[in-house]
Coordinates of C-alpha atoms and ligand atoms in Angstrom, one line a residue:
X1 CA 10.1 -89.8 -10.7
X2 CA 7.2 -91.1 -7.9
X3 CA 9.2 -92.8 -5.9
X4 CA 9.8 -92.2 -2.4
X5 CA 13.3 -91.7 -0.4
X6 CA 13.4 -92.2 2.9
X7 CA 15.9 -91.0 5.3
X8 CA 16.5 -93.2 8.3
X9 CA 19.1 -93.3 10.9
X10 CA 20.5 -96.8 9.9
X11 CA 22.2 -96.9 6.7
X12 CA 21.5 -93.7 4.8
X13 CA 18.9 -93.1 1.9
X14 CA 16.7 -95.8 1.0
X15 CA 14.9 -95.8 -2.1
X16 CA 11.3 -97.0 -2.2
X17 CA 9.9 -98.2 -5.7
X18 CA 6.8 -99.3 -4.7
X19 CA 3.9 -96.6 -5.7
X20 CA 1.0 -95.5 -3.3
X21 CA -2.3 -97.6 -3.8
X22 CA -4.0 -94.5 -5.7
X23 CA -0.7 -94.3 -7.9
X24 CA -0.6 -98.0 -8.5
X25 CA -4.2 -98.1 -9.6
X26 CA -3.7 -95.5 -12.6
X27 CA -0.5 -98.1 -13.5
X28 CA -2.4 -101.1 -13.5
X29 CA -5.3 -99.8 -16.1
X30 CA -2.4 -98.4 -18.3
X31 CA -0.3 -101.5 -18.1
X32 CA -3.1 -103.5 -19.4
X33 CA -2.4 -102.2 -22.8
X34 CA 1.4 -102.5 -22.6
X35 CA 3.9 -105.1 -23.8
X36 CA 4.9 -107.3 -21.1
X37 CA 8.2 -109.4 -20.4
X38 CA 8.0 -112.2 -17.7
X39 CA 11.1 -112.2 -15.4
X40 CA 13.3 -115.0 -15.4
X41 CA 14.5 -116.8 -11.9
X42 CA 17.5 -114.0 -11.8
X43 CA 15.6 -111.2 -12.5
X44 CA 12.6 -111.6 -10.5
X45 CA 15.6 -111.6 -7.4
X46 CA 17.1 -108.6 -9.0
X47 CA 13.7 -106.9 -9.3
X48 CA 12.9 -107.8 -5.6
X49 CA 15.7 -106.0 -4.1
X50 CA 15.3 -103.1 -6.6
X51 CA 11.9 -102.4 -5.6
X52 CA 12.8 -102.8 -1.9
X53 CA 15.6 -100.6 -2.0
X54 CA 17.9 -103.0 -0.7
X55 CA 19.6 -102.1 -3.9
X56 CA 19.6 -98.4 -3.4
X57 CA 20.6 -96.0 -5.0
X58 CA 19.5 -97.6 -7.8
X59 CA 15.7 -97.0 -9.1
X60 CA 15.7 -99.4 -11.8
X61 CA 17.6 -102.0 -14.1
X62 CA 20.7 -99.9 -15.3
X63 CA 20.8 -97.8 -18.4
X64 CA 23.6 -97.8 -21.0
X65 CA 25.5 -94.9 -19.7
X66 CA 25.4 -96.7 -15.6
X67 CA 26.0 -100.0 -17.4
X68 CA 29.1 -99.0 -19.0
X69 CA 30.7 -97.1 -16.1
X70 CA 29.8 -99.7 -13.7
X71 CA 31.8 -102.6 -16.0
X72 CA 34.8 -100.3 -16.1
X73 CA 35.2 -98.7 -12.9
X74 CA 32.6 -100.1 -10.6
X75 CA 30.6 -96.5 -10.9
X76 CA 27.3 -95.4 -12.1
X77 CA 27.6 -92.6 -14.5
X78 CA 27.5 -89.5 -11.9
X79 CA 30.4 -91.6 -10.0
X80 CA 28.3 -93.4 -7.2
X81 CA 30.2 -96.8 -6.4
X82 CA 27.9 -99.5 -8.0
X83 CA 29.9 -102.6 -8.6
X84 CA 27.4 -104.7 -10.2
X85 CA 25.7 -104.4 -13.7
X86 CA 22.0 -105.1 -13.1
X87 CA 20.8 -105.5 -16.2
X88 CA 17.1 -106.6 -17.6
X89 CA 18.4 -109.2 -20.2
X90 CA 16.0 -109.6 -23.3
X91 CA 15.7 -111.6 -26.3
X92 CA 16.4 -110.3 -29.7
X93 CA 12.8 -110.8 -30.9
X94 CA 11.9 -108.7 -27.4
X95 CA 14.8 -105.8 -28.0
X96 CA 13.2 -105.5 -31.5
X97 CA 9.8 -104.6 -30.2
X98 CA 11.2 -102.0 -27.6
X99 CA 12.7 -98.4 -28.2
X100 CA 13.4 -95.3 -25.6
X101 CA 10.3 -93.9 -24.1
X102 CA 8.2 -97.0 -24.4
X103 CA 6.9 -98.5 -21.4
X104 CA 7.1 -102.2 -20.8
X105 CA 5.0 -104.0 -18.2
X106 CA 7.3 -106.6 -16.0
X107 CA 5.5 -109.6 -14.6
X108 CA 6.1 -112.9 -12.8
X109 CA 5.9 -116.0 -14.6
X110 CA 2.3 -116.4 -13.2
X111 CA 1.3 -113.1 -15.2
X112 CA 1.5 -111.1 -11.9
X113 CA 2.1 -107.4 -12.8
X114 CA 5.3 -106.2 -10.4
X115 CA 6.4 -103.1 -11.9
X116 CA 6.5 -101.0 -15.2
X117 CA 9.5 -99.8 -16.5
X118 CA 10.4 -97.2 -18.6
X119 CA 12.7 -97.7 -21.6
X120 CA 15.8 -95.3 -21.5
X121 CA 17.9 -97.8 -24.0
X122 CA 18.0 -101.0 -25.4
X123 CA 21.5 -102.2 -26.3
X124 CA 23.1 -105.3 -27.6
X125 CA 25.2 -106.8 -24.8
X126 CA 29.0 -106.8 -25.3
X127 CA 29.0 -110.2 -23.1
X128 CA 32.9 -110.7 -23.3
X129 CA 33.9 -107.4 -22.3
X130 CA 31.2 -107.6 -19.3
X131 CA 32.3 -111.1 -18.4
X132 CA 36.3 -110.1 -18.2
X133 CA 35.8 -106.8 -16.6
X134 CA 33.6 -107.6 -14.0
X135 CA 34.5 -111.4 -13.3
X136 CA 38.0 -111.3 -14.7
X137 CA 37.6 -113.8 -16.8
X138 CA 35.8 -115.0 -19.8
X139 CA 35.5 -119.0 -18.8
X140 CA 32.7 -120.8 -18.5
X141 CA 33.9 -122.5 -15.7
X142 CA 32.6 -119.2 -14.0
X143 CA 29.0 -119.5 -13.0
X144 CA 28.1 -116.0 -13.6
X145 CA 30.3 -116.1 -17.0
X146 CA 28.3 -119.5 -17.8
X147 CA 24.8 -117.8 -17.2
X148 CA 25.7 -114.8 -19.0
X149 CA 26.9 -116.6 -22.1
X150 CA 24.4 -119.3 -22.0
X151 CA 20.8 -118.2 -20.2
X152 CA 21.0 -114.5 -20.2
X153 CA 19.7 -112.8 -23.3
X154 CA 21.6 -111.0 -25.7
X155 CA 20.0 -107.6 -25.1
X156 CA 19.8 -105.4 -22.0
X157 CA 16.8 -103.1 -21.7
X158 CA 17.2 -100.3 -19.1
X159 CA 15.5 -97.6 -17.3
X160 CA 13.7 -96.6 -13.9
X161 CA 10.7 -99.0 -12.1
X162 CA 7.5 -98.0 -10.9
X163 CA 6.9 -101.0 -8.6
X164 CA 3.3 -102.4 -7.8
X165 CA 4.5 -105.1 -5.5
X166 CA 7.3 -107.5 -4.6
X167 CA 7.2 -111.0 -5.6
X168 CA 5.1 -113.0 -3.6
X169 CA 6.8 -115.9 -1.1
X170 CA 4.9 -118.6 1.0
X171 CA 8.0 -119.7 2.6
X172 CA 9.4 -118.5 5.6
X173 CA 7.1 -115.3 5.6
X174 CA 8.2 -114.0 9.1
X175 CA 11.8 -114.0 8.2
X176 CA 11.6 -112.1 4.9
X177 CA 11.8 -108.7 6.0
X178 CA 12.9 -105.6 3.5
X179 CA 15.6 -103.3 4.0
X180 CA 12.8 -100.9 5.7
X181 CA 11.3 -103.5 8.1
X182 CA 15.0 -104.8 9.0
X183 CA 16.1 -100.7 10.2
X184 CA 12.5 -100.8 12.1
X185 CA 13.3 -103.8 13.9
X186 CA 16.8 -102.5 14.6
X187 CA 15.3 -98.8 16.0
X188 CA 12.6 -101.0 17.9
X189 CA 15.3 -103.0 19.7
X190 CA 17.2 -100.1 20.3
X191 CA 20.4 -101.7 18.3
X192 CA 22.9 -99.5 17.0
X193 CA 25.7 -101.4 16.3
X194 CA 25.0 -104.4 13.9
X195 CA 26.9 -106.8 12.0
X196 CA 25.6 -108.4 9.2
X197 CA 26.9 -112.3 8.1
X198 CA 26.2 -113.2 4.8
X199 CA 26.0 -116.9 3.7
X200 CA 24.9 -119.5 1.5
X201 CA 26.0 -122.4 3.3
X202 CA 24.5 -123.8 6.6
X203 CA 26.2 -122.7 9.6
X204 CA 28.2 -124.9 12.1
X205 CA 30.2 -123.9 15.4
X206 CA 33.3 -122.1 13.8
X207 CA 30.7 -119.9 12.1
X208 CA 28.8 -119.6 15.4
X209 CA 32.1 -118.5 17.4
X210 CA 33.2 -116.3 14.3
X211 CA 30.1 -114.5 14.2
X212 CA 30.1 -114.1 18.1
X213 CA 33.5 -112.8 18.3
X214 CA 32.5 -110.4 15.1
X215 CA 29.4 -108.8 17.4
X216 CA 31.6 -108.5 20.5
X217 CA 34.5 -106.8 18.5
X218 CA 31.8 -104.2 17.0
X219 CA 30.1 -104.1 20.3
X220 CA 26.8 -104.6 19.1
X221 CA 24.4 -107.1 17.5
X222 CA 24.5 -109.5 15.0
X223 CA 22.1 -109.8 11.6
X224 CA 22.1 -113.5 10.2
X225 CA 21.3 -112.5 6.4
X226 CA 21.5 -115.7 4.7
X227 CA 21.2 -115.5 0.4
X228 CA 17.7 -117.7 -0.1
X229 CA 17.7 -116.0 -3.9
X230 CA 20.2 -118.1 -6.5
X231 CA 23.3 -119.3 -4.8
X232 CA 26.2 -121.6 -6.6
X233 CA 24.6 -124.3 -8.4
X234 CA 25.1 -127.6 -6.1
X235 CA 24.6 -125.8 -2.9
X236 CA 22.8 -127.0 -0.3
X237 CA 18.9 -125.9 -1.0
X238 CA 17.3 -122.9 1.2
X239 CA 14.6 -124.4 2.9
X240 CA 17.1 -126.8 4.8
X241 CA 19.2 -123.8 5.7
X242 CA 16.8 -121.8 6.7
X243 CA 15.7 -124.4 9.2
X244 CA 19.0 -124.8 10.2
X245 CA 19.7 -121.9 11.1
X246 CA 16.6 -121.1 12.9
X247 CA 17.9 -124.2 15.3
X248 CA 21.2 -122.4 15.4
X249 CA 19.8 -119.1 16.3
X250 CA 18.7 -120.9 19.6
X251 CA 22.4 -120.8 20.9
X252 CA 22.7 -117.3 20.6
X253 CA 22.7 -115.6 24.2
X254 CA 19.0 -113.8 24.1
X255 CA 19.1 -110.8 22.0
X256 CA 22.4 -110.7 20.4
X257 CA 21.2 -112.1 17.1
X258 CA 18.5 -112.3 14.8
X259 CA 17.7 -113.5 11.3
X260 CA 16.3 -112.0 7.9
X261 CA 16.4 -113.6 4.7
X262 CA 17.9 -112.3 1.5
X263 CA 16.4 -112.9 -1.8
X264 CA 19.8 -112.3 -3.6
X265 CA 20.8 -113.6 -6.8
X266 CA 24.7 -114.4 -6.1
X267 CA 26.7 -113.7 -9.0
X268 CA 29.7 -115.6 -7.4
X269 CA 31.9 -112.2 -8.3
X270 CA 34.4 -112.3 -5.6
X271 CA 35.6 -109.1 -4.8
X272 CA 33.3 -107.0 -6.7
X273 CA 30.6 -108.9 -5.2
X274 CA 31.8 -108.2 -1.6
X275 CA 31.3 -104.5 -2.4
X276 CA 28.0 -105.2 -3.6
X277 CA 27.1 -107.5 -0.3
X278 CA 28.5 -104.4 1.7
X279 CA 26.2 -102.2 -0.3
X280 CA 23.4 -104.3 -0.2
X281 CA 23.8 -104.7 4.3
X282 CA 24.4 -100.7 4.5
X283 CA 20.6 -100.3 2.6
X284 CA 19.3 -102.9 5.7
X285 CA 20.7 -100.6 7.9
X286 CA 23.8 -102.8 9.4
X287 CA 26.8 -100.7 10.6
X288 CA 29.5 -103.7 9.9
X289 CA 29.7 -106.3 7.4
X290 CA 31.8 -109.5 7.7
X291 CA 33.8 -110.6 5.1
X292 CA 35.7 -114.1 5.5
X293 CA 38.0 -116.0 3.5
X294 CA 37.2 -116.3 -0.5
X295 CA 34.0 -114.0 0.2
X296 CA 31.4 -115.2 -2.7
X297 CA 34.0 -117.0 -4.8
X298 CA 33.2 -119.7 -7.3
X299 CA 36.6 -121.7 -5.8
X300 CA 38.8 -122.8 -8.4
X301 CA 38.4 -123.8 -12.4
X302 CA 39.0 -127.1 -13.2
X303 CA 43.0 -126.8 -13.3
X304 CA 42.8 -126.1 -9.8
X305 CA 43.5 -122.4 -10.2
X306 CA 41.3 -120.0 -8.0
X307 CA 39.1 -117.3 -9.5
X308 CA 40.0 -114.9 -7.2
X309 CA 42.9 -114.7 -4.2
X310 CA 41.7 -115.7 -1.2
X311 CA 41.6 -112.5 0.8
X312 CA 41.4 -110.1 -2.3
X313 CA 37.4 -109.3 -1.5
X314 CA 38.6 -108.2 1.9
X315 CA 41.2 -106.1 0.5
X316 CA 38.6 -104.1 -2.1
X317 CA 36.1 -103.6 0.8
X318 CA 38.9 -102.0 3.2
X319 CA 39.9 -100.1 0.2
X320 CA 36.5 -98.6 -0.2
X321 CA 35.3 -98.9 3.5
X322 CA 35.0 -94.9 3.9
X323 CA 33.0 -94.4 0.3
X324 CA 30.8 -97.5 0.9
X325 CA 29.5 -96.2 4.5
X326 CA 29.7 -99.4 6.1
X327 CA 32.9 -101.2 8.1
X328 CA 34.4 -104.2 7.3
X329 CA 34.8 -106.7 9.6
X330 CA 37.7 -108.7 8.3
X331 CA 37.8 -113.0 9.4
X332 CA 40.4 -115.2 8.5
X333 CA 39.1 -119.0 8.3
X334 CA 38.4 -120.3 12.2
X335 CA 39.3 -123.8 12.8
X336 CA 38.9 -126.2 15.5
X337 CA 41.9 -126.3 17.8
X338 CA 41.6 -130.0 19.7
X339 CA 44.0 -129.1 22.8
X340 CA 41.9 -125.8 23.8
X341 CA 38.9 -127.4 22.6
X342 CA 38.1 -124.1 21.2
X343 CA 38.0 -122.5 17.3
X344 CA 40.8 -120.1 16.4
X345 CA 41.5 -118.4 13.4
X346 CA 43.7 -120.4 11.2
X347 CA 46.9 -117.8 11.1
X348 CA 47.0 -117.5 15.4
X349 CA 46.7 -121.0 15.2
X350 CA 49.6 -121.8 12.9
X351 CA 51.5 -119.5 14.8
X352 CA 51.1 -121.0 17.8
X353 CA 52.1 -124.2 16.1
X354 CA 49.2 -125.8 17.4
X355 CA 47.6 -128.9 15.6
X356 CA 43.9 -128.0 14.1
X357 CA 41.0 -129.8 12.6
X358 CA 38.4 -128.8 10.2
X359 CA 36.1 -129.9 7.7
X360 CA 35.0 -128.3 4.3
X361 CA 31.4 -128.2 2.6
X362 CA 32.4 -131.1 0.4
X363 CA 33.9 -133.3 2.9
X364 CA 30.5 -132.5 4.9
X365 CA 28.5 -133.2 2.0
X366 CA 30.7 -136.9 1.8
X367 CA 30.1 -137.6 5.4
X368 CA 26.3 -137.0 4.6
X369 CA 26.1 -139.4 1.7
X370 CA 27.9 -141.7 3.5
X371 CA 25.9 -141.5 6.5
X372 CA 29.0 -141.4 8.7
X373 CA 29.1 -139.6 12.0
X374 CA 29.7 -135.9 12.2
X375 CA 31.9 -134.8 15.2
X376 CA 30.2 -132.7 17.7
X377 CA 33.1 -130.1 17.7
X378 CA 31.9 -129.3 13.9
X379 CA 28.5 -128.7 14.5
X380 CA 25.4 -129.2 16.4
X381 CA 22.9 -132.1 17.1
X382 CA 19.9 -130.0 15.9
X383 CA 21.4 -128.9 13.0
X384 CA 23.0 -132.0 11.8
X385 CA 19.6 -133.6 12.3
X386 CA 18.0 -131.3 9.9
X387 CA 20.6 -131.8 7.3
X388 CA 20.2 -135.6 7.5
X389 CA 16.5 -135.2 6.8
X390 CA 17.3 -133.8 3.6
X391 CA 20.6 -135.4 2.8
X392 CA 20.0 -139.0 3.7
X393 CA 22.8 -141.6 2.6
X394 CA 23.3 -142.7 0.0
X395 CA 21.5 -146.1 0.4
X396 CA 18.1 -144.2 1.1
X397 CA 18.3 -141.9 -2.0
X398 CA 16.5 -142.1 -5.1
X399 CA 18.7 -143.4 -8.5
X400 CA 18.4 -143.9 -12.1
X401 CA 20.2 -146.5 -13.9
X402 CA 20.4 -144.8 -17.5
X403 CA 21.6 -147.7 -20.1
X404 CA 22.6 -146.6 -23.7
X405 CA 23.6 -148.3 -26.6
X406 CA 22.6 -149.6 -30.1
X407 CA 19.5 -151.3 -31.6
X408 CA 19.7 -154.6 -30.7
X409 CA 22.8 -154.2 -28.4
X410 CA 20.5 -156.0 -25.4
X411 CA 19.9 -153.1 -23.3
X412 CA 16.0 -154.1 -22.8
X413 CA 16.7 -157.4 -21.7
X414 CA 19.2 -156.6 -19.3
X415 CA 17.3 -153.4 -18.1
X416 CA 14.2 -155.7 -17.4
X417 CA 16.1 -158.3 -15.9
X418 CA 17.7 -155.8 -14.0
X419 CA 14.0 -154.3 -12.8
X420 CA 13.2 -158.1 -11.4
X421 CA 16.6 -158.2 -9.4
X422 CA 15.9 -154.9 -7.7
X423 CA 12.6 -155.7 -7.0
X424 CA 13.7 -158.9 -5.2
X425 CA 16.3 -157.6 -3.2
X426 CA 15.2 -154.1 -2.2
X427 CA 11.6 -154.1 -1.8
X428 CA 11.6 -150.6 -3.2
X429 CA 9.3 -148.9 -6.2
X430 CA 11.4 -149.5 -9.4
X431 CA 10.1 -147.8 -12.7
X432 CA 11.2 -149.2 -16.3
X433 CA 11.2 -146.7 -19.2
X434 CA 12.1 -148.6 -21.9
X435 CA 12.8 -146.9 -25.3
X436 CA 10.4 -148.4 -27.3
X437 CA 7.8 -148.5 -24.6
X438 CA 8.2 -144.9 -24.2
X439 CA 7.5 -144.0 -27.6
X440 CA 4.6 -145.7 -27.4
X441 CA 3.0 -143.2 -24.7
X442 CA 5.2 -140.5 -23.1
X443 CA 7.1 -139.8 -26.8
X444 CA 4.0 -140.9 -29.0
X445 CA 4.6 -138.8 -32.0
X446 CA 7.8 -138.4 -32.1
X447 CA 10.4 -139.5 -35.0
X448 CA 14.2 -140.4 -35.5
X449 CA 15.6 -136.9 -36.3
X450 CA 18.2 -135.2 -34.2
X451 CA 15.6 -132.8 -32.5
X452 CA 12.8 -136.0 -31.8
X453 CA 15.7 -138.0 -30.3
X454 CA 16.8 -135.4 -28.1
X455 CA 13.2 -134.5 -26.8
X456 CA 12.7 -138.3 -26.3
X457 CA 15.9 -138.9 -24.3
X458 CA 15.4 -135.6 -22.3
X459 CA 11.7 -136.5 -21.4
X460 CA 12.8 -139.9 -20.5
X461 CA 15.8 -138.0 -18.0
X462 CA 12.8 -135.4 -16.9
X463 CA 10.8 -138.4 -15.6
X464 CA 13.6 -140.3 -14.1
X465 CA 14.8 -137.0 -12.2
X466 CA 11.5 -136.5 -10.8
X467 CA 11.5 -140.8 -9.6
X468 CA 15.0 -140.1 -8.5
X469 CA 14.0 -136.7 -6.4
X470 CA 11.5 -138.7 -4.8
X471 CA 13.5 -141.4 -3.6
X472 CA 12.5 -144.1 -6.0
X473 CA 14.7 -146.0 -8.5
X474 CA 14.3 -145.5 -12.5
X475 CA 15.9 -148.0 -15.0
X476 CA 15.8 -146.5 -18.3
X477 CA 16.7 -148.3 -21.5
X478 CA 16.6 -145.6 -24.9
X479 CA 19.3 -145.6 -27.5
X480 CA 20.3 -142.0 -26.2
X481 CA 22.7 -142.0 -28.9
X482 CA 23.9 -138.6 -28.4
X483 CA 26.6 -137.4 -25.7
X484 CA 24.7 -134.0 -25.2
X485 CA 21.1 -135.2 -24.3
X486 CA 23.0 -138.0 -21.7
X487 CA 25.1 -135.3 -20.1
X488 CA 22.1 -133.5 -19.7
X489 CA 20.1 -135.9 -18.0
X490 CA 23.1 -136.7 -15.8
X491 CA 23.1 -133.3 -14.2
X492 CA 19.3 -133.0 -14.0
X493 CA 19.2 -136.2 -12.3
X494 CA 22.0 -135.7 -9.9
X495 CA 20.5 -132.7 -8.4
X496 CA 18.2 -135.3 -6.7
X497 CA 20.0 -138.5 -6.3
X498 CA 22.2 -140.9 -8.3
X499 CA 23.1 -141.4 -12.0
X500 CA 24.5 -144.5 -13.0
X501 CA 25.2 -144.8 -16.9
X502 CA 25.6 -148.0 -18.2
X503 CA 27.0 -148.7 -22.0
X504 CA 25.8 -151.7 -23.4
X505 CA 28.8 -152.2 -25.4
X506 CA 28.0 -154.4 -28.0
X507 CA 29.4 -154.0 -31.8
X508 CA 27.7 -153.0 -34.5
X509 CA 28.6 -156.2 -36.1
X510 CA 26.7 -158.4 -33.5
X511 CA 23.7 -156.3 -33.2
X512 CA 23.4 -156.2 -37.2
X513 CA 24.0 -160.2 -37.1
X514 CA 21.3 -160.6 -34.1
X515 CA 19.0 -158.3 -36.1
X516 CA 16.0 -159.3 -33.8
X517 CA 13.2 -157.1 -35.5
X518 CA 14.9 -157.2 -38.9
X519 CA 15.5 -153.2 -38.8
X520 CA 18.9 -153.6 -39.9
X521 CA 18.3 -155.2 -42.8
X522 CA 16.0 -152.9 -43.7
X523 CA 18.0 -149.8 -42.8
X524 CA 20.8 -151.5 -45.0
X525 CA 18.3 -151.7 -48.0
X526 CA 17.3 -148.1 -47.6
X527 CA 13.7 -148.9 -46.6
X528 CA 14.5 -147.1 -43.1
X529 CA 16.3 -143.7 -43.3
X530 CA 18.5 -142.3 -40.3
X531 CA 18.8 -145.6 -38.6
X532 CA 21.4 -145.5 -35.5
X533 CA 24.8 -146.9 -36.3
X534 CA 24.1 -147.2 -40.1
X535 CA 23.3 -143.4 -41.2
X536 CA 22.8 -141.5 -38.0
X537 CA 25.3 -141.6 -35.4
X538 CA 25.9 -143.2 -32.1
X539 CA 28.4 -141.3 -29.7
X540 CA 29.7 -144.2 -27.5
X541 CA 29.9 -142.9 -24.1
X542 CA 33.4 -142.3 -22.3
X543 CA 32.4 -141.5 -18.8
X544 CA 29.8 -144.5 -18.2
X545 CA 29.9 -146.2 -14.5
X546 CA 29.6 -149.3 -16.1
X547 CA 30.4 -151.0 -19.5
X548 CA 28.4 -154.4 -20.2
X549 CA 30.1 -156.2 -23.1
X550 CA 27.3 -158.2 -23.9
X551 CA 28.6 -160.4 -27.0
X552 CA 30.7 -161.9 -24.3
X553 CA 28.7 -162.3 -21.4
X554 CA 25.3 -163.4 -20.2
X555 CA 22.3 -161.6 -19.2
X556 CA 22.7 -163.1 -15.6
X557 CA 26.4 -161.8 -15.5
X558 CA 25.3 -158.2 -16.7
X559 CA 22.5 -157.9 -14.0
X560 CA 25.0 -159.2 -11.4
X561 CA 27.7 -156.8 -12.5
X562 CA 25.6 -154.1 -12.3
X563 CA 24.0 -154.9 -8.9
X564 CA 27.9 -155.3 -7.7
X565 CA 28.9 -151.8 -9.0
X566 CA 25.5 -150.3 -7.3
X567 CA 26.5 -151.8 -4.1
X568 CA 30.3 -150.5 -4.6
X569 CA 28.8 -147.1 -5.5
X570 CA 26.4 -146.9 -2.1
X571 CA 23.0 -147.3 -3.5
X572 CA 22.7 -150.5 -2.5
X573 CA 23.5 -152.0 0.9
X574 CA 25.8 -154.9 1.0
X575 CA 23.1 -157.3 1.4
X576 CA 21.5 -155.4 -1.5
X577 CA 18.4 -153.9 0.6
X578 CA 17.7 -150.5 1.3
Ligands
LIG601 S1 16.1 -143.0 -29.4 O1 17.6 -142.3 -30.7 O2 17.0 -143.3 -28.1 O3 15.4 -142.0 -29.7 O4 15.8 -144.1 -29.8 P1 15.0 -144.9 -29.0 O5 13.5 -143.9 -28.6 O6 15.4 -146.2 -27.9 O7 14.1 -146.0 -30.0 C1 14.8 -146.8 -30.7 C2 14.0 -147.9 -31.1 O8 13.3 -147.5 -32.0 C3 13.0 -148.3 -33.3 N1 13.6 -147.4 -34.1 C4 14.9 -147.0 -34.6 N2 16.0 -147.1 -34.2 C5 17.0 -146.2 -34.3 N3 16.9 -145.5 -35.4 C6 15.7 -145.4 -36.1 N4 15.7 -144.7 -37.5 C7 14.9 -146.2 -35.5 N5 13.7 -146.6 -36.1 C8 13.1 -147.5 -35.5 C9 14.3 -149.3 -32.9 O9 13.7 -150.7 -32.8 C10 15.2 -149.4 -31.0 O10 14.7 -150.3 -30.2 P2 15.8 -151.0 -29.3 O11 14.9 -151.4 -28.5 O12 16.9 -149.6 -29.1 O13 16.3 -152.1 -30.8

């Protein structure tokens, strides 16, 4: 294959799958007539690290023999240690177009040609087996398992790659170094011992202390190597994190630490993932790798059972240390000891019988939401300032009030009244997305089939999520009869602010009696088919934040009830304004 393998003093053999300019010209010409696959976000991360050598010794997406052995034994077919299946998943329709020996052009979503893959195998994935063997569970509460079952295509295509270019990035360009560039940097600086720190969270004093200790322990330097590809859903966005890391970097002694961004798509695979992370860092030229508590773990399932033991990742990396070719630097959880005004590993602190304090990621998010003070022992003022910029307190965040209820339940009336009240008290922009009105523009042409209703309700959710993300207030009032659509909207909207569901709980008999538009009579007479509550289902919400019993309370009382709840939830200040 026309790829080069570089041997550098740091980190061993490194594959570089990007073709020379002359080779690339030929491949570009032929690629015009090849079938194309547009890569997903996950695949774009994977291909970047395949092409730049971070996944050395891989030279492409795994073929079937390598895949099978990786899944079963964490090894490629030739016995080389490799813990994570790096697969190119496609749909059944795409798989049917491909067979061994074919070439396929791999493109980013704009159509840019990144690589050509020579197909070795096309096969149907046994997802349950992969989930169980690789992640130790088939529960969709594990994010990688949910991805595998719900998002990944059902077929895999394996084979070597010839790279045309890396996926382009336009943010933090100076910090996005390839393995070759990081190795060169270490050479240039004369750094022989380098310990890598993997992170998907903002770094605070505990992390600073831990990384300082690690660098001292190895008698060398530190590479802060944060993941900016895909991390655990709900994590703090990487733009904010990188701004924080840049601030934190200033607190290390001159010449001790550097930072480079890693466009990795994490799987949250715990022990296997820790081995993978170690191999990647070896490829970046590091001699040591920090593995902390519950490294790359997804936490616990809904019954509170952790997916992996807290030090299982350390144990596995230690077991394989020699073969990995990079040394483990294990760390226990670091906690703050007020009486010493210092950080120390939790086991030492407990042994000494000292009191300690810590703030978890979830607690930090809560403090930011409340706009509460973050103690100076926990973080640096410059880091907290960055976090506050992108995580304003709840009263400064956008939010959506999402009404749901039968036709004639009073949704529109209360929604209109609420909009007036919010405009009066907040002075903030408010957008009303009323069911009937939306159907005259945004959803014009849609009918009332289950599919059309879903499209309509999720379109409203999409617009509301944009308004919310930008700090505005959206008030929505469709029937929204299906639980799944409301759930999808909640997830989408909550990613950028608040979602408050109001169930306008008016019994069908009352709605039918009111029959303001005369539609119930027509539905009963069979003139209108598929009418909600008559011959189309209404799945009443069970988790709405607010329930308004409109048969028993006035419009004013419902609006008061909602405003009070918005205050209690923190989206409005107590005098109403924001
Ligand atoms: S949905 O299910 O959320 O997409 O419905 P929505 O967009 O809110 O539209 C509901 C309004 O359309 C009128 N209408 C019907 N409703 C329910 N079922 C059928 N088959 C139907 N046909 C027309 C009705 O006037 C609804 O208005 P509201 O304001 O809810 O009474």
